[in-house]
């Protein structure tokens, strides 16, 4: 579905992403995980065409992405970021339907798609005329997801979509997102730094460090056969709070 | 579409110019100019009335800002005739040619397609004045006497301060030691000497205030000041275009002596009669002409000045918006080019406004068009800068979200970026509008009218009422323009941006 061949990106003298190969299989959720500055967001932004790679090629659904076809390819991807990136001057409805309107979909089709998505993300249609500033953080992420899914894209890119939410809302949305992904059967690439979230979503984890991929596989594989000591350290560092929690609760 | 809008803006600019019949120049209307001091305005009125009494339409472009403006306008043919002084021609305008006799002067003028009448009958040379009390106290009778009192505070008109036959020459000729010398508007100098903040000022020999303020002119004992015979300067082609008119002009030669002129000046400056009425009175009694001076009411003047001011502001500001908005967008899109655009707009802003108005004269003449162009230039920077700032300050997350959707760049600009920067862009337009309304008051100096006209006249006549007649409407207009843009804000700035951030999760 998504294929990166020797893709690299430098910012000045620092390599944000060393020459990297990655295959993302269709219909699965792939999670990019690693510490801050490991290049996971850069990789996602390269796929979304928000930064230009210095070398290599990116293929989406068999099409090599070029500056000329970028806008067309983007319409087959949905993109969600941490704070939602909703347009503050547009209502919930316009945020979601902007692109469909631009593509001159018939009004009835837009209306129907909007209804389906509102139901899917469990939002009330009463919020349609509201503006982003009048929504809670969780509601904004739901609208952001509606916007990303409007054109029914093949590929969904999510950059720390739940990162800015408080733990209760986050827990609730994780479950809902997972069930939406499972229902839709889309190819999903999700960036997070939280290994529990990664394991919860991911059929396959891609662990990154300092602009390169360290190891790929399920969490079980990563834990059982770490490719290098960093993998073990990364997993155990994130296990520690859970161990402490269990200890206190007995 | 933009081309059409610009086109109609310029058509409208032409209409603004037409408030002054000059630009609609039918050859029959004789254009008379005058400088921005009372004597020149009275003489200008006389000229216009003499010409009209002979059956020729004339238009008087009153109180233009300085000798250079009038000289340039005469050479360009935008005015046909104006009162001038031989000293100014010799010492200032044609100083490089070292002209001696009147014959040489006439020859130099002829080479430029100009002629002058004989002297009107008075020599309005510069003089140096002190208060009567000070003259008695220090026993001052001649300019040479000033050498003994280096501590005297001197205030000279701006023109006198800078011209070769003014202060610099006088100081060298008499070896005057005074250091405390300031330049100011000639009309303010009298108030300075009356209040005691100035002790020595420059005078014109026919000034109405000499007697009024009890001043004494010091004798030019070393013969420094040149002769300043008042003459009428006109275009040679007037003789072929309208021969009758030149004959009328010649009638004024030798008819006004210095005492008469000082008396006419006093009628206007001290007794506060309208120049047109004073000129008409003189022409009736001395030349037996049926001259009519039109006197306008406050409301007629206000209506005319408001229309002129509004047109200046509306045309220059709309043109500036049409040009600055795309420039600001370009600056935001191309950061390196953007730096140059912002720098260039900044440099234009630093040109002193009066200088900019005067620079426009060789290109566009006097009146509405050069004023509109100068105001247009001044309105660019705030709009370019705020458009640039508004676009570049849109949060990256929002810009990228629009890109990631697959919206093409022009649609992103229209649907996302411009609406989001609307408050900043409008603030820039508001700033430009307020600056524009204020600066447009200077446009009167180059004959474009507007609220600056009563302000100029008011300063000249020391008439607070007249100054307020221009200053108050200008302030009201600035507030009104701001109000209009605030109302626009409610229409243009999207509702979603005017919400308070809600709390909670």
CSV table of N, CA and C in Angstrom, one decimal, chain B residues 47-148:
chain,number,residue,atom,x,y,z
B,47,UNK,N,-5.8,89.3,-10.5
B,47,UNK,CA,-5.6,88.8,-11.8
B,47,UNK,C,-6.8,88.1,-12.4
B,48,UNK,N,-7.3,87.2,-11.5
B,48,UNK,CA,-8.5,86.4,-12.0
B,48,UNK,C,-9.7,87.4,-12.3
B,49,UNK,N,-9.9,88.4,-11.4
B,49,UNK,CA,-11.0,89.3,-11.6
B,49,UNK,C,-10.8,90.2,-12.8
B,50,UNK,N,-9.6,90.7,-13.0
B,50,UNK,CA,-9.3,91.5,-14.2
B,50,UNK,C,-9.6,90.8,-15.4
B,51,UNK,N,-9.2,89.5,-15.5
B,51,UNK,CA,-9.4,88.7,-16.7
B,51,UNK,C,-10.9,88.5,-16.9
B,52,UNK,N,-11.6,88.1,-15.8
B,52,UNK,CA,-13.0,87.9,-15.9
B,52,UNK,C,-13.8,89.1,-16.3
B,53,UNK,N,-13.3,90.3,-15.7
B,53,UNK,CA,-14.0,91.5,-16.1
B,53,UNK,C,-14.0,91.8,-17.6
B,54,UNK,N,-12.9,91.3,-18.2
B,54,UNK,CA,-12.7,91.5,-19.7
B,54,UNK,C,-13.4,90.4,-20.5
B,55,UNK,N,-14.2,89.6,-19.8
B,55,UNK,CA,-15.0,88.6,-20.5
B,55,UNK,C,-14.4,87.2,-20.7
B,56,UNK,N,-13.2,87.0,-20.0
B,56,UNK,CA,-12.5,85.7,-20.2
B,56,UNK,C,-12.7,84.9,-18.9
B,57,UNK,N,-13.1,83.6,-19.0
B,57,UNK,CA,-13.1,82.9,-17.7
B,57,UNK,C,-11.7,82.7,-17.2
B,58,UNK,N,-11.6,82.7,-15.8
B,58,UNK,CA,-10.3,82.5,-15.2
B,58,UNK,C,-10.5,81.7,-14.0
B,59,UNK,N,-9.5,80.9,-13.6
B,59,UNK,CA,-9.6,80.1,-12.4
B,59,UNK,C,-8.4,80.4,-11.5
B,60,UNK,N,-8.6,80.7,-10.3
B,60,UNK,CA,-7.5,81.0,-9.4
B,60,UNK,C,-7.1,79.8,-8.5
B,61,UNK,N,-5.9,79.2,-8.7
B,61,UNK,CA,-5.4,78.1,-7.9
B,61,UNK,C,-4.6,78.8,-6.8
B,62,UNK,N,-5.3,78.9,-5.6
B,62,UNK,CA,-4.8,79.7,-4.5
B,62,UNK,C,-3.7,78.9,-3.7
B,63,UNK,N,-2.9,79.7,-3.1
B,63,UNK,CA,-1.9,79.3,-2.1
B,63,UNK,C,-1.3,78.0,-2.4
B,64,UNK,N,-0.6,77.9,-3.5
B,64,UNK,CA,0.2,76.7,-3.8
B,64,UNK,C,1.5,76.8,-2.9
B,65,UNK,N,2.1,75.6,-2.6
B,65,UNK,CA,3.2,75.5,-1.6
B,65,UNK,C,4.5,75.9,-2.1
B,66,UNK,N,4.8,77.2,-2.3
B,66,UNK,CA,6.2,77.7,-2.6
B,66,UNK,C,6.5,78.0,-4.0
B,67,UNK,N,7.6,78.7,-4.2
B,67,UNK,CA,8.0,79.2,-5.5
B,67,UNK,C,8.2,78.1,-6.5
B,68,UNK,N,8.9,77.0,-6.0
B,68,UNK,CA,9.2,75.9,-7.0
B,68,UNK,C,8.0,75.3,-7.6
B,69,UNK,N,6.9,75.2,-6.8
B,69,UNK,CA,5.7,74.6,-7.2
B,69,UNK,C,5.1,75.4,-8.3
B,70,UNK,N,5.1,76.7,-8.1
B,70,UNK,CA,4.5,77.6,-9.1
B,70,UNK,C,5.3,77.7,-10.4
B,71,UNK,N,6.6,77.9,-10.2
B,71,UNK,CA,7.5,78.0,-11.3
B,71,UNK,C,7.4,76.7,-12.2
B,72,UNK,N,7.4,75.5,-11.6
B,72,UNK,CA,7.2,74.3,-12.3
B,72,UNK,C,5.9,74.2,-13.0
B,73,UNK,N,4.8,74.7,-12.3
B,73,UNK,CA,3.5,74.6,-12.9
B,73,UNK,C,3.4,75.6,-14.1
B,74,UNK,N,4.1,76.7,-14.0
B,74,UNK,CA,4.1,77.7,-15.1
B,74,UNK,C,4.8,77.1,-16.3
B,75,UNK,N,6.0,76.5,-16.1
B,75,UNK,CA,6.8,75.9,-17.2
B,75,UNK,C,6.0,74.8,-17.9
B,76,UNK,N,5.3,74.0,-17.1
B,76,UNK,CA,4.5,72.9,-17.6
B,76,UNK,C,3.2,73.4,-18.3
B,77,UNK,N,2.8,74.6,-18.1
B,77,UNK,CA,1.6,75.1,-18.7
B,77,UNK,C,0.4,74.8,-17.9
B,78,UNK,N,0.5,74.4,-16.6
B,78,UNK,CA,-0.6,74.1,-15.8
B,78,UNK,C,-1.2,75.4,-15.3
B,79,UNK,N,-0.4,76.4,-15.1
B,79,UNK,CA,-1.0,77.8,-14.9
B,79,UNK,C,-0.4,78.7,-16.0
B,80,UNK,N,-1.1,79.8,-16.2
B,80,UNK,CA,-0.7,80.7,-17.3
B,80,UNK,C,0.0,81.9,-16.7
B,81,UNK,N,-0.3,82.3,-15.5
B,81,UNK,CA,0.2,83.5,-15.0
B,81,UNK,C,0.2,83.4,-13.4
B,82,UNK,N,1.2,84.1,-12.8
B,82,UNK,CA,1.2,84.2,-11.3
B,82,UNK,C,2.1,85.4,-11.0
B,83,UNK,N,1.8,86.0,-9.8
B,83,UNK,CA,2.6,87.1,-9.3
B,83,UNK,C,3.9,86.7,-8.8
B,84,UNK,N,5.0,87.3,-9.2
B,84,UNK,CA,6.3,86.9,-8.7
B,84,UNK,C,7.1,88.2,-8.5
B,85,UNK,N,8.3,88.0,-7.9
B,85,UNK,CA,9.2,89.1,-7.6
B,85,UNK,C,10.5,89.0,-8.3
B,86,UNK,N,11.0,90.1,-8.9
B,86,UNK,CA,12.2,90.0,-9.7
B,86,UNK,C,13.4,89.4,-8.9
B,87,UNK,N,13.4,89.8,-7.6
B,87,UNK,CA,14.5,89.3,-6.7
B,87,UNK,C,14.5,87.8,-6.6
B,88,UNK,N,13.3,87.2,-6.5
B,88,UNK,CA,13.2,85.8,-6.4
B,88,UNK,C,13.7,85.1,-7.7
B,89,UNK,N,13.4,85.7,-8.8
B,89,UNK,CA,13.8,85.2,-10.1
B,89,UNK,C,15.3,85.2,-10.2
B,90,UNK,N,15.9,86.4,-9.9
B,90,UNK,CA,17.3,86.6,-10.1
B,90,UNK,C,18.1,85.7,-9.1
B,91,UNK,N,17.7,85.8,-7.8
B,91,UNK,CA,18.5,85.2,-6.7
B,91,UNK,C,18.3,83.8,-6.5
B,92,UNK,N,17.1,83.3,-6.9
B,92,UNK,CA,16.8,81.9,-6.5
B,92,UNK,C,16.6,81.1,-7.7
B,93,UNK,N,15.5,81.4,-8.5
B,93,UNK,CA,15.2,80.4,-9.6
B,93,UNK,C,16.2,80.4,-10.7
B,94,UNK,N,16.7,81.6,-11.0
B,94,UNK,CA,17.7,81.7,-12.1
B,94,UNK,C,19.1,82.1,-11.6
B,95,UNK,N,19.3,81.8,-10.3
B,95,UNK,CA,20.6,82.2,-9.7
B,95,UNK,C,21.8,81.8,-10.4
B,96,UNK,N,21.8,80.7,-11.1
B,96,UNK,CA,23.0,80.2,-11.8
B,96,UNK,C,23.4,81.1,-12.9
B,97,UNK,N,22.4,81.9,-13.4
B,97,UNK,CA,22.8,82.7,-14.6
B,97,UNK,C,23.3,84.1,-14.3
B,98,UNK,N,23.3,84.5,-13.0
B,98,UNK,CA,23.9,85.8,-12.6
B,98,UNK,C,23.3,86.9,-13.4
B,99,UNK,N,22.0,87.1,-13.4
B,99,UNK,CA,21.4,88.1,-14.3
B,99,UNK,C,21.5,89.4,-13.7
B,100,UNK,N,21.8,90.4,-14.5
B,100,UNK,CA,22.0,91.8,-14.0
B,100,UNK,C,20.7,92.6,-14.2
B,101,UNK,N,20.6,93.3,-15.4
B,101,UNK,CA,19.5,94.2,-15.6
B,101,UNK,C,18.2,93.5,-15.9
B,102,UNK,N,17.1,94.2,-15.9
B,102,UNK,CA,15.8,93.7,-16.2
B,102,UNK,C,15.8,93.1,-17.6
B,103,UNK,N,16.6,93.8,-18.5
B,103,UNK,CA,16.6,93.3,-19.9
B,103,UNK,C,17.2,91.8,-20.0
B,104,UNK,N,18.3,91.6,-19.2
B,104,UNK,CA,18.8,90.3,-19.1
B,104,UNK,C,17.8,89.3,-18.6
B,105,UNK,N,17.1,89.7,-17.6
B,105,UNK,CA,16.1,88.9,-17.0
B,105,UNK,C,15.0,88.5,-18.0
B,106,UNK,N,14.5,89.5,-18.7
B,106,UNK,CA,13.5,89.2,-19.7
B,106,UNK,C,14.0,88.2,-20.8
B,107,UNK,N,15.3,88.4,-21.1
B,107,UNK,CA,15.8,87.5,-22.1
B,107,UNK,C,15.9,86.0,-21.6
B,108,UNK,N,16.3,85.9,-20.3
B,108,UNK,CA,16.4,84.6,-19.7
B,108,UNK,C,15.0,83.9,-19.7
B,109,UNK,N,14.0,84.7,-19.4
B,109,UNK,CA,12.6,84.2,-19.3
B,109,UNK,C,12.1,83.8,-20.7
B,110,UNK,N,12.5,84.7,-21.7
B,110,UNK,CA,12.0,84.4,-23.0
B,110,UNK,C,12.5,83.1,-23.5
B,111,UNK,N,13.8,82.7,-23.1
B,111,UNK,CA,14.3,81.4,-23.5
B,111,UNK,C,13.5,80.3,-23.0
B,112,UNK,N,12.7,80.5,-22.0
B,112,UNK,CA,11.9,79.5,-21.4
B,112,UNK,C,10.5,79.6,-21.8
B,113,UNK,N,10.2,80.5,-22.7
B,113,UNK,CA,8.8,80.7,-23.1
B,113,UNK,C,8.0,81.5,-22.1
B,114,UNK,N,8.6,82.3,-21.4
B,114,UNK,CA,7.9,83.1,-20.4
B,114,UNK,C,8.1,84.6,-20.6
B,115,UNK,N,7.2,85.4,-20.1
B,115,UNK,CA,7.3,86.9,-20.2
B,115,UNK,C,7.0,87.4,-18.8
B,116,UNK,N,7.4,88.7,-18.6
B,116,UNK,CA,6.9,89.3,-17.4
B,116,UNK,C,6.4,90.7,-17.7
B,117,UNK,N,5.5,91.2,-16.9
B,117,UNK,CA,5.0,92.6,-17.1
B,117,UNK,C,6.0,93.5,-16.4
B,118,UNK,N,5.8,94.8,-16.5
B,118,UNK,CA,6.6,95.8,-15.8
B,118,UNK,C,6.2,95.7,-14.3
B,119,UNK,N,7.0,96.4,-13.5
B,119,UNK,CA,6.7,96.3,-12.0
B,119,UNK,C,5.3,96.8,-11.7
B,120,UNK,N,4.6,96.1,-10.8
B,120,UNK,CA,3.3,96.5,-10.4
B,120,UNK,C,3.3,97.8,-9.6
B,121,UNK,N,4.5,98.2,-9.2
B,121,UNK,CA,4.6,99.5,-8.5
B,121,UNK,C,5.2,99.4,-7.1
B,122,UNK,N,5.5,98.2,-6.6
B,122,UNK,CA,6.2,98.2,-5.3
B,122,UNK,C,7.3,97.2,-5.3
B,123,UNK,N,8.3,97.5,-4.3
B,123,UNK,CA,9.4,96.6,-4.2
B,123,UNK,C,9.3,95.9,-2.8
B,124,UNK,N,8.8,94.6,-2.9
B,124,UNK,CA,8.6,93.9,-1.6
B,124,UNK,C,9.9,93.2,-1.2
B,125,UNK,N,10.9,93.9,-0.9
B,125,UNK,CA,12.1,93.2,-0.5
B,125,UNK,C,12.1,92.7,0.9
B,126,UNK,N,13.0,91.9,1.2
B,126,UNK,CA,13.1,91.4,2.6
B,126,UNK,C,13.6,92.6,3.5
B,127,UNK,N,13.2,92.5,4.7
B,127,UNK,CA,13.7,93.5,5.7
B,127,UNK,C,13.9,92.7,7.0
B,128,UNK,N,14.7,93.3,7.9
B,128,UNK,CA,14.9,92.6,9.2
B,128,UNK,C,14.2,93.5,10.2
B,129,UNK,N,13.4,92.8,11.0
B,129,UNK,CA,12.5,93.6,11.9
B,129,UNK,C,12.8,93.2,13.4
B,130,UNK,N,12.7,94.2,14.3
B,130,UNK,CA,12.7,94.0,15.7
B,130,UNK,C,11.5,94.7,16.3
B,131,UNK,N,11.2,94.4,17.6
B,131,UNK,CA,10.1,95.2,18.2
B,131,UNK,C,10.6,96.6,18.5
B,132,UNK,N,9.6,97.5,18.5
B,132,UNK,CA,10.0,98.9,18.7
B,132,UNK,C,10.7,99.1,20.1
B,133,UNK,N,10.2,98.4,21.1
B,133,UNK,CA,10.8,98.5,22.4
B,133,UNK,C,12.2,98.1,22.4
B,134,UNK,N,12.5,97.0,21.8
B,134,UNK,CA,13.9,96.5,21.7
B,134,UNK,C,14.8,97.4,21.0
B,135,UNK,N,14.2,98.0,19.9
B,135,UNK,CA,15.0,98.9,19.1
B,135,UNK,C,15.4,100.1,19.9
B,136,UNK,N,14.5,100.6,20.7
B,136,UNK,CA,14.8,101.7,21.6
B,136,UNK,C,15.9,101.4,22.6
B,137,UNK,N,15.6,100.2,23.3
B,137,UNK,CA,16.5,99.7,24.4
B,137,UNK,C,17.9,99.6,23.9
B,138,UNK,N,18.1,98.9,22.8
B,138,UNK,CA,19.5,98.6,22.3
B,138,UNK,C,20.0,99.6,21.3
B,139,UNK,N,19.2,100.6,21.0
B,139,UNK,CA,19.5,101.6,20.0
B,139,UNK,C,19.9,101.0,18.7
B,140,UNK,N,18.9,100.2,18.2
B,140,UNK,CA,19.1,99.5,16.9
B,140,UNK,C,18.5,100.3,15.8
B,141,UNK,N,19.2,100.7,14.8
B,141,UNK,CA,18.6,101.3,13.6
B,141,UNK,C,19.0,100.6,12.3
B,142,UNK,N,20.2,100.0,12.3
B,142,UNK,CA,20.7,99.4,11.1
B,142,UNK,C,20.9,97.9,11.3
B,143,UNK,N,21.0,97.1,10.3
B,143,UNK,CA,21.4,95.7,10.4
B,143,UNK,C,22.7,95.5,11.1
B,144,UNK,N,23.7,96.4,10.7
B,144,UNK,CA,25.0,96.4,11.3
B,144,UNK,C,25.0,96.4,12.8
B,145,UNK,N,24.0,97.1,13.4
B,145,UNK,CA,23.9,97.3,14.8
B,145,UNK,C,23.7,95.9,15.5
B,146,UNK,N,23.2,94.9,14.8
B,146,UNK,CA,22.9,93.6,15.4
B,146,UNK,C,24.2,92.9,15.8
B,147,UNK,N,25.4,93.3,15.1
B,147,UNK,CA,26.6,92.6,15.4
B,147,UNK,C,27.0,92.7,16.9
B,148,UNK,N,26.6,93.8,17.5
B,148,UNK,CA,27.0,94.0,18.9
B,148,UNK,C,26.2,93.2,19.9
